[in-house]
Amino acid sequence: ASSMWSSRSSSQIREHDVITAASSKSLVDSRGYLKFNTLHEMIHNATLQHKDNPLFGTYHDSNQTFQWTTYSEFGRMVRQCQTLLLDLGVKPYSKVGIISNNRQEWAIIAAATYSINASLVPMYEQQLPKDWTHIINDSECNVVFCSTEEIYLKVKKEVIPNTPLVTEVLCFDDAMMQNEPNSFHGALSRIEEA
């Protein structure tokens, strides 16, 4: 099933940044520790308090360097992903499946999922499609993210026909062109441009 992404505009995302930046003065306590009550608040406040600091480094073999993502960039991508999840029909208490090893997108989806009070259902890349099918059905996932095009194609062919609650499958792999309808990065960029 295709979804219409980007029902929320980038101006709404920027407006959120302005409002939250105004309150950033009270993000730490008298000892200098970050203040938070929930996991979502911790992530959100950290992206404001440490906005210019590097958070994730992705190593590129081609030029043997790291490309760094700052806390601020991470926060922006989490808000974009939150918009994407809402556009895909994820609501509080929904289940979001992810078949991936550790990577930046995993953290973005986890933070966005937690921010709307939904649950993340992680699965291993090495599991069999029948295992993914069982986990997705048992947890009642309605959206699934896949790390590679190979896994994405297996899920579309072997899992989706047997998982009636899944409405959307997206892929992180850079091999999938960003303009592909099921590209995670393409979906985020469409939200940014809206």
Coordinates of C-alpha atoms in Angstrom, one line a residue:
A1 CA 0.0 0.0 0.0
S2 CA 1.2 3.5 -0.8
S3 CA 1.0 6.3 1.7
M4 CA 0.9 10.0 1.3
W5 CA 3.9 11.3 3.2
S6 CA 4.6 14.8 4.3
S7 CA 1.2 15.9 5.5
R8 CA 3.2 18.1 7.9
S9 CA 5.3 20.8 6.4
S10 CA 8.9 21.8 7.1
S11 CA 7.6 25.1 8.4
Q12 CA 5.8 23.2 11.2
I13 CA 9.0 21.3 11.9
R14 CA 11.0 24.6 12.0
E15 CA 8.3 26.2 14.2
H16 CA 8.8 23.3 16.6
D17 CA 12.6 24.0 16.6
V18 CA 12.0 27.7 17.5
I19 CA 9.6 26.9 20.4
T20 CA 11.9 24.2 21.9
A21 CA 15.1 26.3 21.4
A22 CA 13.5 29.1 23.5
S23 CA 13.2 26.7 26.4
S24 CA 16.7 25.3 26.1
K25 CA 18.0 27.5 29.0
S26 CA 16.5 25.2 31.6
L27 CA 17.7 21.9 30.2
V28 CA 20.3 21.3 32.8
D29 CA 20.1 21.2 36.6
S30 CA 22.4 23.1 39.1
R31 CA 25.0 20.3 38.7
G32 CA 25.1 20.6 34.9
Y33 CA 23.2 17.3 34.4
L34 CA 20.6 17.1 31.6
K35 CA 17.1 17.2 33.0
F36 CA 14.5 14.7 31.8
N37 CA 11.6 12.5 33.0
T38 CA 11.2 10.2 30.1
L39 CA 13.4 8.6 27.4
H40 CA 11.8 10.9 24.8
E41 CA 12.6 14.0 26.9
M42 CA 16.2 12.8 27.4
I43 CA 16.7 12.5 23.6
H44 CA 14.9 15.7 22.8
N45 CA 16.7 17.8 25.5
A46 CA 20.1 16.3 24.5
T47 CA 19.6 17.4 20.9
L48 CA 19.0 20.9 22.1
Q49 CA 21.7 21.1 24.8
H50 CA 24.5 19.5 22.7
K51 CA 23.2 20.6 19.3
D52 CA 26.6 21.3 17.7
N53 CA 28.4 18.3 19.1
P54 CA 29.0 15.2 17.0
L55 CA 26.7 12.2 17.9
F56 CA 27.1 9.5 15.2
G57 CA 30.0 8.8 12.9
T58 CA 29.5 6.7 9.8
Y59 CA 32.7 5.3 8.3
H60 CA 33.1 5.5 4.5
D61 CA 35.5 3.0 3.0
S62 CA 35.8 4.9 -0.2
N63 CA 37.7 7.8 1.3
Q64 CA 38.5 6.3 4.7
T65 CA 36.8 9.0 6.7
F66 CA 33.9 9.4 9.1
Q67 CA 30.9 11.5 8.3
W68 CA 29.5 12.9 11.5
T69 CA 25.9 13.7 12.4
T70 CA 25.4 16.3 15.1
Y71 CA 22.8 16.1 17.9
S72 CA 20.9 18.9 16.1
E73 CA 20.8 17.0 12.8
F74 CA 19.7 13.9 14.7
G75 CA 16.9 15.8 16.3
R76 CA 15.7 17.1 13.0
M77 CA 15.7 13.6 11.5
V78 CA 13.8 12.2 14.5
R79 CA 11.1 14.9 14.0
Q80 CA 11.0 14.1 10.3
C81 CA 10.7 10.4 11.1
Q82 CA 8.0 11.1 13.7
T83 CA 6.0 12.9 10.9
L84 CA 6.6 10.0 8.6
L85 CA 5.4 7.5 11.2
L86 CA 2.3 9.5 11.9
D87 CA 1.6 9.8 8.1
L88 CA 1.9 6.0 7.9
G89 CA -0.8 5.6 10.5
V90 CA 1.4 4.8 13.5
K91 CA -0.4 5.9 16.7
P92 CA 0.3 5.5 20.4
Y93 CA 0.7 1.8 21.3
S94 CA 1.2 0.9 17.7
K95 CA 4.1 -1.5 16.9
V96 CA 6.9 -0.6 14.5
G97 CA 9.1 -3.4 13.2
I98 CA 12.7 -3.0 12.2
I99 CA 15.0 -5.6 10.6
S100 CA 18.5 -4.1 10.9
N101 CA 21.8 -4.2 12.6
N102 CA 22.9 -1.2 14.6
R103 CA 23.0 2.0 12.4
Q104 CA 22.0 5.6 12.6
E105 CA 18.6 5.0 11.0
W106 CA 17.8 2.5 13.8
A107 CA 18.4 5.2 16.4
I108 CA 16.3 7.7 14.5
I109 CA 13.4 5.3 14.1
A110 CA 13.6 4.2 17.8
A111 CA 13.6 7.8 19.0
A112 CA 10.7 8.8 16.7
T113 CA 8.7 5.7 17.7
Y114 CA 9.2 6.4 21.4
S115 CA 8.2 10.0 20.9
I116 CA 4.7 9.0 19.9
N117 CA 4.4 6.4 22.6
A118 CA 4.6 3.5 20.1
S119 CA 6.7 0.3 20.6
L120 CA 9.7 -0.7 18.5
V121 CA 10.0 -4.4 17.6
P122 CA 13.6 -5.2 16.6
M123 CA 14.5 -8.2 14.5
Y124 CA 17.8 -9.6 13.5
E125 CA 19.0 -9.5 9.8
Q126 CA 20.1 -13.1 10.1
Q127 CA 16.7 -14.4 11.0
L128 CA 14.6 -16.3 8.5
P129 CA 11.6 -14.8 6.8
K130 CA 9.4 -17.2 8.6
D131 CA 10.8 -15.9 11.9
W132 CA 10.1 -12.3 10.8
T133 CA 6.5 -13.3 9.8
H134 CA 5.9 -14.8 13.2
I135 CA 7.3 -11.8 15.2
I136 CA 5.5 -9.3 13.0
N137 CA 2.2 -11.1 13.4
D138 CA 2.6 -11.8 17.1
S139 CA 3.5 -8.2 17.9
E140 CA 0.9 -6.8 15.5
C141 CA 3.3 -4.5 13.6
N142 CA 1.8 -2.2 11.0
V143 CA 5.0 -0.7 9.6
V144 CA 8.3 -2.5 9.0
F145 CA 11.7 -1.0 8.2
C146 CA 14.4 -3.0 6.5
S147 CA 18.2 -2.3 6.4
T148 CA 19.1 -3.6 3.0
E149 CA 17.5 -4.0 -0.4
E150 CA 18.0 -7.8 -0.1
I151 CA 16.0 -7.9 3.2
Y152 CA 13.4 -5.5 1.8
L153 CA 12.8 -7.8 -1.2
K154 CA 12.6 -10.9 1.0
V155 CA 10.1 -9.2 3.2
K156 CA 8.0 -8.0 0.3
K157 CA 8.0 -11.5 -1.3
E158 CA 7.9 -13.9 1.7
V159 CA 6.6 -11.9 4.7
I160 CA 4.0 -9.3 3.5
P161 CA 1.7 -11.9 1.9
N162 CA 1.4 -13.5 5.4
T163 CA 1.2 -10.4 7.6
P164 CA -2.2 -8.7 7.0
L165 CA -1.6 -5.8 9.5
V166 CA 1.5 -4.4 7.8
T167 CA 0.5 -1.4 5.7
E168 CA 4.0 -0.2 4.7
V169 CA 7.6 -1.5 4.3
L170 CA 10.5 0.9 3.9
C171 CA 14.2 0.3 3.2
F172 CA 17.3 2.2 4.4
D173 CA 19.7 0.9 1.7
D174 CA 21.4 3.7 -0.3
A175 CA 21.1 1.4 -3.3
M176 CA 17.4 2.2 -3.4
M177 CA 17.2 5.5 -5.1
Q178 CA 15.8 8.3 -2.9
N179 CA 12.9 8.8 -5.3
E180 CA 11.8 5.2 -4.9
P181 CA 8.4 5.2 -3.0
N182 CA 9.7 2.8 -0.3
S183 CA 13.1 4.5 0.4
F184 CA 13.4 5.7 4.0
H185 CA 15.8 8.5 3.1
G186 CA 13.5 9.5 0.2
A187 CA 10.5 9.7 2.5
L188 CA 12.4 11.9 4.9
S189 CA 13.6 14.2 2.2
R190 CA 10.0 14.5 0.9
I191 CA 8.9 15.6 4.3
E192 CA 11.7 18.1 4.5
E193 CA 10.7 19.6 1.1
A194 CA 7.0 19.9 1.9

